[in-house]
Amino acid sequence: MKKKQFQAESKRLLDMMINSIYTQKEIFLRELISNSSDAIDKIYYKALTDDNLVFDKDSYFIKVTADKENRTLVIRDTGIGMTKEDLESHLGIIAKSGSLAFKKENEAKDGHNIIGQFGVGFYSAFMVADVITVISKALDGEGAYKWESTGADGYTIEPYEKDAVGTEIILKIKENTEDESFDEFLDEYRLKAIIKKYSDFIRYPIKMDISGKRLKEDSDNEFEDYKEEQAVNSMVPIWRKNKSELTPEDYEKFYNEKHYGYDKPLKHIHVSADGAVVYQAILYIPESIPFDYYSKEYEKGLELYANGVLIMNKCADLIPDYFSFVKGMVDSESLSLNISREMLQHDRQLKLIAKNITSKIKSQLQSLLKDEREKYEQFYKSFGRQLKFGIYSDYGTHKDVLQDLVMFYSSKEKKLVTLDEYVTNMPEDQKYIYYASGESNERIEKLPQTELVSEKGYEILYFTDDIDEFAIKTIMKYKDKEFKSVSSGDLGIEADEAQDNTDSDKNNNQELFEHMTSLLSDKVTKVRASKRLRSHPVCFSTDGDVTIEMEKILNAMPNNPNVKADKVLEINVHHAVFESLKDAFEKDKDKLNLYTALLYNQALLIEGLPLQDPVEFTNDICKIMV
Ligand code: ADP
Ligand code: MG
C-alpha cells in the first residue's frame, strides 16, 4: 500500500510537537480523551436537531485499555467517528481541527462545550508511541477505516471491518530506553491517576479495562459489560452544580479529594460568574497552616480548568501573594489557551478572573470577621502574618484591601481587635493609635513605657510579630489617626499639670542630665526626665522613626542594613532613685558613674536587648550590695 506523506509543514510541526510543545508526556492521554469527549459531544449536538437520532446519555462512554504484554494502550469511544476524508484531513494535516470547524457551525448550548481547537493534540501521542493506529467508523459514513502512522514519515489508510460507530486509537507504547521509561503508560494505577488528574470532569464515563482483558470489538453484549464497570472520572464537576444542591460535606470531600489540604477547610467560596468573564470557582480558606507555608518552598496557585479539562496545576496569577493561602480551582470557557493547552495566550481574561476572585475572598473574610469571629481569629492566627506582609509589600499598594482584615491584641480588651474597633473606642481627646512592641503580650504588658498611656485610659495595641510595625508604618494613618509607639519621644499627651512638674525639674537638673549624657555618649543620644514613667525608675524612648524593635528586626536580617534607633534614656524624676542620683552628682562622681551604668543596663534588659558586658553589670550590682 502506498504511503501518503504528511504535508511538508506537517512534518516539521510533528517534530516540534513530539519534542518541544509539551512539558509532560502524560498529557497525551488528556488530549486523546478530550477528542473522544468531543466526538461524543458531536453526536449530542446532532441529536438536538436530528429527530432520528436519540441521545441516550448512558450509551456513550470512553474506554481505556492497557495491555502490558503487547505494550498497547487503546482509547476507544462511541463518538461520532471519522470518515475516510476526516481521517485524511483531520489526522493527515496537522493544525487542522475538525472540532473547531464543528464548534463554529454549532454554537455552544447548555454547557456542552467542544474542547478541541488547535488540531494538534492528537499528535502528542507520538511522545509515547511508535505506532498509532486509528480505527474509525463515522456516524454518517460508509464503512470503517484504519489509519496508521509511525510518525513523521506519513500514514496509510485502508478499509477495515468495524460495525459500531466510534473510534479506537491504538498506541504501540515505546520501548524503554536508558534514560526514559514508558512502562507507566501501561500501568493501570498510573493511568487511572492521570485520568483523574486531567480528565476527571469529562462529561462521559471513562472506563478502564484491566491488562489483557481487552473486549472483543463490536460484540453485541459489550455494552452490557461496560455498564457494570465504575467510571474512573467523577464526570459532573461539583462547581457546575447548584449551590443549593451541595452540602458543606460535599465541599469538604472535594477539598480532601483534590488534596488541597489534609485539614478541614475553614470556609469555602463557590463562585459562578456570568459577567465580563464567565467562570466557576471553588475556593477554600484552610483551617490550618501548611507546614511549608512561610517557607520559600511554598507555591501559591489555583488549579485552572478550561471547559472542565485541567490546564494548569498551580496557576499563580489567579491569586495575589497576600491571599496565597487560598486553595481551590477555577474553570472557565473564555480562556484563550496556547497550543499546548498548558498555558494561556493572553492574560487579560486571567487578570479579570483574578481581580474578581480577590474581591470575593476579601468580602468573604470580612463576613467571617463580622459573623463568625471565632473562626476568623482561628484563620488570623494562621494567616494574619501573611495579610500584614501584604500591607507592607509593594509599597503599600494593597493596604486598602487589607487594613480592615488585620487585628492586634488590645491592652484593654485582652483579645484581638481590628483597627476599626480600636478607633471606634477611642476617647475624644485621644489623638493617636498607640502601640507597643515586644516579644510577647506578657512582656509588653510589663513595659514601663506603657505607664502614661495606660494611665490616661488609652488602649494600646501589642505588636508581637516582627512585621507589625513595618505594616502599620505602611498604613501610616487609619481613619485619620496616626500610629504612635508608646516609646516614641513625643507621645502627644498633654501632661497633667497637677501631677507633673517635670519640665521645671528638667531645668533644675539640666547639669545632671548633661553629665549622664556625656557618660553614655556612645550609647544614647540623650538622657532626659521622663513624662511617661510612673512607677518605674528608667526606660528607653526613641526620637525619630526607627524604634528599638525595628532596629532589632532590621539588624537580624541577613543583609544587615545597620540601622540604629536614636535611643533616649528616660529617668523618672519622681522615683526615689532620682534622689540618689542627685546626691551622687553632688558628692560622689564615681557613684554617679556606677548608677548611670546600672540604669542604662536596666533599660537594655527591659527592652530585651543584650547587655554589652554582663560581667561588669553583675560586678556593678555587687558594688552596691557591699
Ligand atoms: P483538536 O482536538 O484541537 O481539533 P486534535 O489533533 O486533537 O485537534 O484532533 C484533530 C481532529 O481530529 C479533531 O478536530 C477531530 O475532528 C478529529 N478527531 C480526533 N480524535 C477523534 C475521535 N476520537 N473521534 C472523532 N474525531 C476525532
Ligand atoms: Mg484534541
XYZ file of C-alpha atoms and ligand atoms in Angstrom:
654
model
C 0.000 0.000 0.000
C 1.271 3.440 -0.876
C 2.212 5.623 1.991
C 0.761 9.095 1.938
C 3.075 11.831 3.085
C 2.148 14.379 5.697
C 2.209 17.805 4.201
C 5.625 19.408 4.362
C 4.779 21.811 7.139
C 3.194 18.987 8.997
C 6.439 17.080 9.158
C 8.221 19.882 10.877
C 5.273 20.578 13.094
C 5.066 16.972 14.082
C 8.678 17.002 15.087
C 8.130 20.121 17.146
C 5.102 18.614 18.721
C 6.823 15.492 19.802
C 9.874 17.225 21.124
C 9.036 20.615 22.385
C 5.486 21.740 22.858
C 4.555 19.791 25.942
C 6.295 19.817 29.261
C 4.863 16.492 30.346
C 4.361 13.321 28.367
C 1.334 12.233 30.360
C -0.875 14.906 28.797
C -1.214 12.781 25.626
C -3.951 10.917 27.466
C -5.731 14.153 28.302
C -5.645 15.039 24.594
C -6.984 11.716 23.345
C -9.716 11.595 25.951
C -10.674 15.186 25.142
C -11.003 14.174 21.494
C -13.231 11.258 22.448
C -15.355 13.526 24.587
C -15.647 15.969 21.695
C -16.660 13.119 19.396
C -19.485 12.138 21.761
C -20.485 15.757 22.195
C -20.868 15.995 18.446
C -23.470 13.230 18.484
C -25.180 15.045 21.306
C -25.315 18.213 19.198
C -26.559 16.393 16.148
C -29.331 14.832 18.190
C -30.560 18.296 19.135
C -31.631 18.947 15.562
C -31.974 15.459 14.141
C -35.209 13.741 15.154
C -33.996 10.339 14.018
C -31.120 10.497 16.435
C -31.834 9.986 20.094
C -29.085 10.812 22.502
C -29.252 8.325 25.300
C -26.524 9.505 27.598
C -25.960 6.045 29.028
C -24.852 4.552 25.733
C -21.863 6.799 25.362
C -18.564 6.161 27.010
C -14.803 6.234 26.655
C -12.755 3.186 27.393
C -9.067 2.940 28.176
C -7.400 -0.441 27.932
C -3.785 -1.227 28.684
C -2.104 -4.407 27.592
C 1.298 -4.759 29.199
C 2.317 -7.857 27.271
C 1.729 -6.372 23.870
C 2.668 -2.859 25.015
C -0.518 -1.373 23.654
C -2.778 1.254 25.059
C -6.202 1.631 23.488
C -8.549 4.591 23.812
C -11.959 3.830 22.479
C -15.064 5.917 22.225
C -18.607 5.616 20.979
C -18.463 9.084 19.459
C -19.272 10.360 16.022
C -16.316 8.657 14.324
C -14.358 9.750 11.263
C -14.968 9.121 7.602
C -12.094 8.354 5.270
C -11.976 12.045 4.373
C -11.964 13.043 8.019
C -9.070 10.707 8.704
C -7.172 12.198 5.809
C -7.777 15.804 6.606
C -8.075 15.831 10.381
C -5.317 13.412 11.152
C -3.324 13.897 7.953
C -2.975 17.624 8.265
C -1.536 18.913 11.437
C -3.139 22.004 12.872
C -6.403 21.202 11.145
C -9.144 20.899 13.692
C -12.386 19.247 12.713
C -13.659 20.159 16.151
C -13.031 23.856 15.719
C -14.956 23.787 12.455
C -17.767 21.916 14.164
C -17.837 24.369 17.021
C -18.182 27.256 14.588
C -21.133 25.596 12.915
C -22.836 24.703 16.176
C -22.960 27.398 18.792
C -22.365 26.005 22.256
C -25.568 25.193 24.035
C -26.484 24.295 27.598
C -22.990 23.987 28.942
C -21.766 21.447 26.424
C -18.578 22.713 25.014
C -16.248 21.202 22.491
C -12.686 21.160 23.801
C -10.579 20.807 20.624
C -9.495 23.818 18.651
C -5.878 23.663 17.550
C -5.718 20.423 15.671
C -2.507 19.274 17.279
C -3.465 17.382 20.438
C -3.757 14.042 18.673
C -0.094 14.028 17.684
C 1.040 14.354 21.279
C 0.526 10.595 21.404
C 3.759 10.251 19.417
C 5.565 11.315 22.578
C 4.824 7.882 23.989
C 4.020 5.705 20.962
C 5.996 4.456 17.970
C 2.934 3.493 16.028
C -0.558 4.939 16.196
C -3.444 3.067 14.666
C -6.858 4.670 14.389
C -9.861 2.563 13.528
C -12.964 4.586 13.000
C -16.474 4.347 11.713
C -18.352 7.537 11.172
C -21.983 8.071 12.028
C -22.780 9.296 8.544
C -20.037 7.496 6.661
C -19.807 4.322 4.729
C -17.729 1.576 6.230
C -14.873 1.768 8.652
C -11.246 2.692 8.007
C -7.917 2.067 9.554
C -5.380 4.873 9.639
C -1.864 4.117 10.731
C 1.294 6.118 11.182
C 4.721 5.710 12.672
C 5.325 9.437 12.850
C 6.857 11.927 10.510
C 7.171 9.630 7.513
C 3.463 9.618 6.752
C 0.439 7.384 7.184
C -1.519 4.634 5.487
C -5.251 4.347 5.219
C -7.300 1.285 4.330
C -10.814 -0.075 4.725
C -11.471 -2.051 7.877
C -14.163 -4.168 9.496
C -15.985 -2.429 12.308
C -19.716 -2.468 12.983
C -20.205 0.012 15.760
C -19.892 3.733 15.192
C -16.954 5.229 17.022
C -13.210 5.395 17.157
C -10.463 3.268 18.558
C -6.962 4.661 18.953
C -4.312 2.009 19.457
C -0.946 3.189 20.711
C 2.071 0.959 20.468
C 3.884 2.256 23.528
C 7.603 2.928 23.018
C 10.225 0.589 24.387
C 12.113 1.909 27.388
C 15.443 3.496 26.732
C 18.374 4.077 29.033
C 17.047 7.434 30.215
C 13.338 7.007 29.800
C 10.749 4.510 30.855
C 7.362 4.358 29.198
C 6.030 1.491 31.294
C 3.997 3.858 33.406
C 1.633 4.357 30.475
C 0.741 0.684 30.641
C 0.204 0.666 34.368
C -3.406 0.654 35.389
C -2.955 2.673 38.575
C -0.801 5.255 36.925
C -3.270 5.606 34.065
C -6.143 5.979 36.491
C -4.236 8.704 38.280
C -3.563 10.551 35.024
C -7.230 10.319 34.068
C -8.269 11.576 37.490
C -5.823 14.421 37.273
C -6.720 15.846 33.893
C -9.981 14.333 32.803
C -11.963 13.904 35.975
C -14.724 16.189 34.740
C -15.168 14.856 31.250
C -18.930 14.515 30.974
C -18.938 10.921 29.760
C -17.811 7.884 31.729
C -14.207 6.886 31.265
C -13.839 3.184 31.989
C -10.714 1.175 32.452
C -10.112 -2.331 31.300
C -7.520 -4.327 33.106
C -4.488 -5.533 31.225
C -5.053 -8.285 28.704
C -8.829 -8.382 29.156
C -9.476 -6.271 26.096
C -13.011 -6.839 24.940
C -13.706 -8.178 21.513
C -14.508 -5.486 19.105
C -18.138 -4.933 18.252
C -19.572 -7.784 20.283
C -23.245 -7.121 20.862
C -23.081 -7.662 24.588
C -20.145 -5.452 25.036
C -22.126 -2.530 26.207
C -23.745 -4.562 28.954
C -20.291 -5.317 30.318
C -19.382 -1.666 30.423
C -22.436 -0.757 32.379
C -21.246 -2.855 35.258
C -17.991 -1.017 35.483
C -17.442 2.058 37.548
C -16.312 5.137 35.731
C -12.880 6.376 36.730
C -13.902 10.005 36.395
C -16.355 11.905 38.549
C -17.985 13.405 35.442
C -20.119 16.120 36.921
C -17.887 18.834 38.226
C -19.079 19.915 41.618
C -18.533 23.543 40.632
C -21.152 23.295 37.911
C -23.721 22.077 40.396
C -26.154 24.360 42.053
C -25.004 25.675 45.398
C -28.311 24.679 46.952
C -27.713 21.050 45.966
C -24.424 20.911 47.808
C -23.781 20.317 51.488
C -20.760 21.511 53.455
C -19.651 17.864 53.457
C -19.599 17.845 49.656
C -17.229 20.774 49.657
C -15.085 19.190 52.334
C -14.911 15.964 50.394
C -13.841 17.794 47.266
C -11.192 19.658 49.234
C -9.700 16.431 50.533
C -10.036 14.501 47.288
C -8.216 17.220 45.444
C -5.501 17.232 48.084
C -5.841 20.938 48.583
C -5.159 20.138 52.212
C -5.490 17.398 54.773
C -7.277 19.583 57.270
C -10.881 20.649 57.140
C -11.376 23.868 55.232
C -12.441 26.735 57.434
C -14.595 28.245 54.736
C -15.449 27.640 51.112
C -16.428 30.104 48.449
C -18.368 28.897 45.443
C -18.393 31.406 42.613
C -20.381 31.249 39.423
C -19.629 34.392 37.462
C -21.538 35.396 34.372
C -20.205 38.866 33.802
C -17.436 40.163 31.593
C -15.715 36.855 32.001
C -17.539 33.599 32.596
C -16.061 31.261 35.150
C -16.817 28.998 38.041
C -14.599 28.635 41.049
C -14.474 26.833 44.330
C -12.081 28.437 46.749
C -11.108 27.402 50.231
C -9.666 29.115 53.222
C -7.765 26.361 55.001
C -8.166 25.783 58.694
C -4.562 25.053 59.489
C -1.372 26.336 58.116
C 0.515 24.138 55.629
C 3.829 23.061 57.148
C 5.856 24.861 54.500
C 3.627 27.909 54.268
C 6.079 30.521 55.450
C 8.989 28.964 53.579
C 10.385 29.507 50.105
C 9.169 26.061 49.056
C 5.521 27.015 49.328
C 3.936 27.608 45.950
C 0.700 29.504 45.736
C -1.799 28.947 42.957
C -5.179 27.592 41.964
C -5.991 24.766 39.614
C -7.060 26.101 36.283
C -9.511 24.270 34.066
C -10.676 25.169 30.606
C -14.047 23.623 29.986
C -13.564 21.052 32.700
C -10.139 19.925 31.467
C -7.175 20.636 33.705
C -4.768 23.096 32.138
C -2.563 24.121 35.000
C -1.955 22.644 38.414
C -0.966 25.818 40.155
C -1.845 28.944 38.308
C -0.095 31.564 40.405
C -1.543 34.535 38.552
C -5.018 33.781 39.833
C -4.400 34.930 43.387
C -2.331 37.711 44.895
C 0.515 36.847 47.259
C -1.334 38.186 50.256
C -4.058 35.585 49.738
C -1.590 32.834 48.872
C -3.184 30.564 51.480
C -6.325 30.215 49.383
C -6.727 26.810 47.710
C -9.081 25.664 45.043
C -9.876 25.780 41.368
C -11.187 27.914 38.564
C -12.919 26.681 35.432
C -13.544 28.972 32.531
C -14.786 28.713 28.989
C -13.389 32.039 27.978
C -9.685 31.398 28.218
C -7.508 31.598 25.180
C -5.118 28.739 25.550
C -1.829 28.349 23.843
C -1.359 25.429 21.545
C -0.127 23.004 24.186
C -3.126 23.916 26.305
C -0.734 24.118 29.213
C -0.619 27.884 29.222
C -2.675 30.846 28.269
C -2.106 33.083 25.319
C -3.401 36.286 26.790
C -3.653 37.058 30.408
C -6.452 39.542 30.016
C -9.180 37.089 30.993
C -6.978 35.711 33.700
C -6.427 39.163 35.152
C -10.151 39.779 35.184
C -10.789 36.495 36.933
C -8.007 37.148 39.434
C -9.403 40.572 40.261
C -12.841 39.155 40.686
C -11.621 36.330 42.894
C -9.580 38.663 45.053
C -12.574 40.801 45.891
C -14.640 37.673 46.555
C -12.053 36.419 49.031
C -11.874 39.776 50.715
C -15.592 40.082 51.220
C -15.778 36.506 52.437
C -13.086 37.208 55.016
C -14.901 40.335 56.058
C -18.122 38.496 56.637
C -16.255 35.812 58.533
C -14.850 38.542 60.734
C -18.246 40.052 61.239
C -20.366 36.955 61.702
C -18.018 34.221 62.849
C -15.442 35.954 64.948
C -14.017 32.812 66.479
C -13.406 31.252 63.101
C -11.861 34.438 61.861
C -9.491 34.567 64.797
C -8.519 30.991 64.086
C -7.840 31.943 60.495
C -5.966 35.020 61.611
C -3.690 33.035 63.895
C -2.529 31.068 60.877
C -2.505 33.630 58.133
C -2.634 37.058 59.751
C 1.065 37.412 59.245
C 0.600 36.987 55.508
C -2.010 39.760 55.472
C 0.384 42.067 57.294
C 3.135 41.199 54.847
C 0.658 42.043 52.126
C 0.151 45.517 53.553
C 3.872 46.121 53.745
C 4.831 44.690 50.347
C 4.644 46.515 47.023
C 4.996 49.876 48.749
C 1.612 49.611 50.358
C -0.343 49.176 47.126
C -2.716 46.711 48.772
C -3.183 48.386 52.114
C -6.742 49.443 51.333
C -7.734 45.855 50.627
C -6.111 44.554 53.762
C -6.146 47.087 56.568
C -9.625 46.129 57.713
C -8.649 42.491 57.935
C -5.761 42.828 60.368
C -6.065 42.527 64.131
C -3.855 43.185 67.107
C -4.031 42.226 70.754
C -5.523 45.011 72.837
C -4.316 46.075 76.290
C -7.888 46.834 77.287
C -9.980 44.159 75.636
C -7.367 41.471 76.316
C -8.124 39.972 72.918
C -7.610 40.741 69.246
C -9.254 43.893 67.937
C -9.440 45.417 64.484
C -8.214 48.917 63.742
C -11.786 49.958 63.211
C -12.782 48.704 66.649
C -9.817 50.489 68.164
C -10.652 53.814 66.579
C -14.343 53.495 67.419
C -13.467 53.017 71.088
C -11.058 55.935 71.298
C -11.958 58.663 73.818
C -12.441 62.025 72.200
C -9.225 63.575 73.456
C -7.056 60.739 72.163
C -5.062 61.773 69.133
C -3.121 58.673 68.186
C -3.422 54.939 67.834
C -0.915 53.696 70.413
C 1.071 50.538 70.124
C 3.855 48.812 71.992
C 6.234 46.288 70.507
C 7.794 43.323 72.209
C 8.374 39.636 72.255
C 5.093 38.591 73.803
C 1.922 40.098 75.234
C 3.149 39.244 78.736
C 6.358 41.157 78.242
C 4.720 44.149 76.633
C 2.218 44.297 79.467
C 5.083 44.998 81.855
C 6.871 47.607 79.762
C 7.405 50.831 81.753
C 6.840 52.878 78.593
C 3.146 51.977 78.630
C 2.516 53.599 82.009
C 1.385 57.067 80.989
C -0.722 55.913 78.042
C -2.426 53.295 80.202
C -2.969 55.793 82.989
C -4.754 58.064 80.532
C -7.101 55.174 79.893
C -5.980 54.731 76.306
C -5.939 51.379 74.642
C -2.592 50.013 73.445
C -2.146 47.559 70.593
C 0.504 44.927 71.246
C 2.836 44.182 68.366
C 4.497 40.822 68.762
C 5.116 39.954 65.120
C 8.242 41.360 63.515
C 6.228 42.594 60.555
C 3.732 44.550 62.668
C 5.490 47.886 62.935
C 6.517 47.789 59.302
C 2.944 47.109 58.277
C 1.473 49.996 60.229
C 4.252 52.317 59.099
C 2.963 51.497 55.617
C -0.641 52.213 56.557
C 0.538 55.488 58.154
C -2.943 56.642 59.111
C -6.104 54.738 59.806
C -9.305 56.819 59.698
C -7.139 59.929 60.003
C -5.428 58.690 63.140
C -1.689 58.245 63.084
C 0.045 55.389 64.829
C 2.355 56.090 67.713
C 4.729 53.857 69.606
C 4.483 54.195 73.388
C 8.271 54.555 73.293
C 8.340 57.455 70.911
C 9.847 60.711 72.097
C 6.636 62.686 71.887
C 3.538 60.792 72.939
C 1.157 63.593 72.039
C -0.314 63.548 75.510
C -0.577 66.795 77.430
C 0.920 66.168 80.820
C -1.427 66.897 83.704
C -0.078 69.964 85.440
C -1.320 68.700 88.804
C 0.963 65.760 88.838
C 3.686 66.930 86.554
C 6.354 69.429 87.124
C 8.836 67.519 85.025
C 9.641 70.486 82.863
C 10.734 72.627 85.765
C 12.601 69.707 87.235
C 14.251 69.200 83.934
C 15.608 72.725 84.064
C 16.823 72.283 87.603
C 18.535 69.060 86.728
C 19.921 70.132 83.406
C 23.508 69.702 84.511
C 22.934 66.263 85.954
C 21.360 65.034 82.704
C 24.104 66.563 80.632
C 26.672 64.831 82.755
C 24.903 61.480 82.421
C 24.576 62.013 78.664
C 28.315 62.508 78.409
C 28.907 59.295 80.373
C 26.739 57.382 77.885
C 27.638 59.412 74.809
C 28.500 56.374 72.678
C 25.309 54.578 73.651
C 22.401 57.014 73.736
C 21.649 60.328 72.113
C 20.334 61.864 75.306
C 19.414 61.343 78.936
C 16.283 63.212 79.998
C 13.477 63.441 82.519
C 10.605 61.140 81.617
C 6.999 62.180 81.225
C 5.738 58.700 80.627
C 7.122 56.851 83.649
C 5.036 56.448 86.779
C 6.331 53.651 88.998
C 9.460 52.578 87.125
C 12.740 54.443 87.502
C 14.027 54.143 83.942
C 13.272 53.228 80.326
C 14.307 53.899 76.761
C 12.394 56.004 74.326
C 13.296 56.839 70.761
C 13.467 60.051 68.814
C 12.836 59.689 65.125
C 11.162 56.986 63.062
C 13.130 53.909 63.933
C 12.012 52.235 67.117
C 14.163 49.855 69.116
C 12.016 46.937 67.976
C 12.589 47.855 64.344
C 16.305 48.161 64.965
C 16.319 44.641 66.375
C 14.458 43.227 63.399
C 16.447 45.038 60.757
C 19.732 44.053 62.315
C 18.702 40.419 62.459
C 18.272 40.390 58.676
C 20.854 38.670 56.515
C 21.778 41.866 54.699
C 22.062 43.783 57.958
C 21.439 47.393 56.963
C 22.913 48.564 60.269
C 20.060 50.861 61.170
C 20.209 52.432 64.625
C 17.348 53.826 66.657
C 18.015 57.146 68.366
C 17.817 55.862 71.916
C 16.996 58.234 74.733
C 17.460 57.150 78.351
C 14.499 58.444 80.307
C 14.695 58.851 84.072
C 11.697 59.063 86.366
C 12.387 62.196 88.405
C 9.622 61.263 90.841
C 11.254 57.994 91.739
C 13.325 57.642 94.932
C 16.252 56.524 92.785
C 16.434 60.002 91.335
C 17.222 61.424 94.775
C 20.206 59.085 94.995
C 21.336 60.255 91.565
C 21.170 63.900 92.589
C 23.001 63.119 95.783
C 25.758 61.261 93.966
C 26.054 64.047 91.399
C 26.809 66.494 94.190
C 29.013 64.348 96.383
C 30.430 61.331 94.625
C 31.030 61.228 90.825
C 32.234 57.607 90.946
C 28.914 56.605 92.404
C 27.102 58.565 89.704
C 29.109 56.645 87.079
C 28.070 53.401 88.686
C 24.381 54.373 88.927
C 24.282 55.615 85.351
C 25.776 52.390 84.043
C 23.300 50.372 86.099
C 20.286 52.349 84.915
C 21.391 52.096 81.297
C 21.793 48.324 81.606
C 18.395 48.033 83.262
C 16.828 49.852 80.347
C 18.514 47.378 77.999
C 17.162 44.449 79.980
C 13.623 45.842 79.968
C 13.853 46.165 76.206
C 15.102 42.607 75.812
C 18.358 43.875 74.370
C 21.626 42.130 75.158
C 23.946 43.658 77.759
C 27.237 44.647 76.234
C 29.114 43.388 79.304
C 27.050 41.183 81.623
C 30.024 40.515 83.911
C 30.563 44.186 84.517
C 26.852 44.543 85.216
C 26.908 41.867 87.912
C 30.055 43.367 89.392
C 28.296 46.729 89.495
C 25.395 45.207 91.390
C 27.811 43.621 93.865
C 29.391 47.005 94.402
C 26.130 48.474 95.646
C 25.439 45.377 97.744
C 28.574 45.584 99.838
P -8.273 19.337 18.115
O -8.872 18.396 19.090
O -7.683 20.538 18.752
O -9.188 19.680 16.990
P -6.591 17.089 17.521
O -5.262 16.975 16.869
O -6.673 16.591 18.905
O -7.019 18.598 17.442
O -7.622 16.360 16.625
C -7.769 16.721 15.265
C -9.140 16.388 14.752
O -9.288 15.004 14.570
C -10.262 16.764 15.673
O -10.637 18.110 15.498
C -11.372 15.817 15.224
O -12.031 16.351 14.108
C -10.606 14.600 14.802
N -10.581 13.562 15.839
C -9.559 13.275 16.669
N -9.879 12.269 17.521
C -11.140 11.911 17.238
C -12.059 10.941 17.780
N -11.737 10.132 18.795
N -13.290 10.851 17.217
C -13.644 11.657 16.189
N -12.834 12.594 15.654
C -11.593 12.728 16.160
Mg -7.871 17.424 20.522
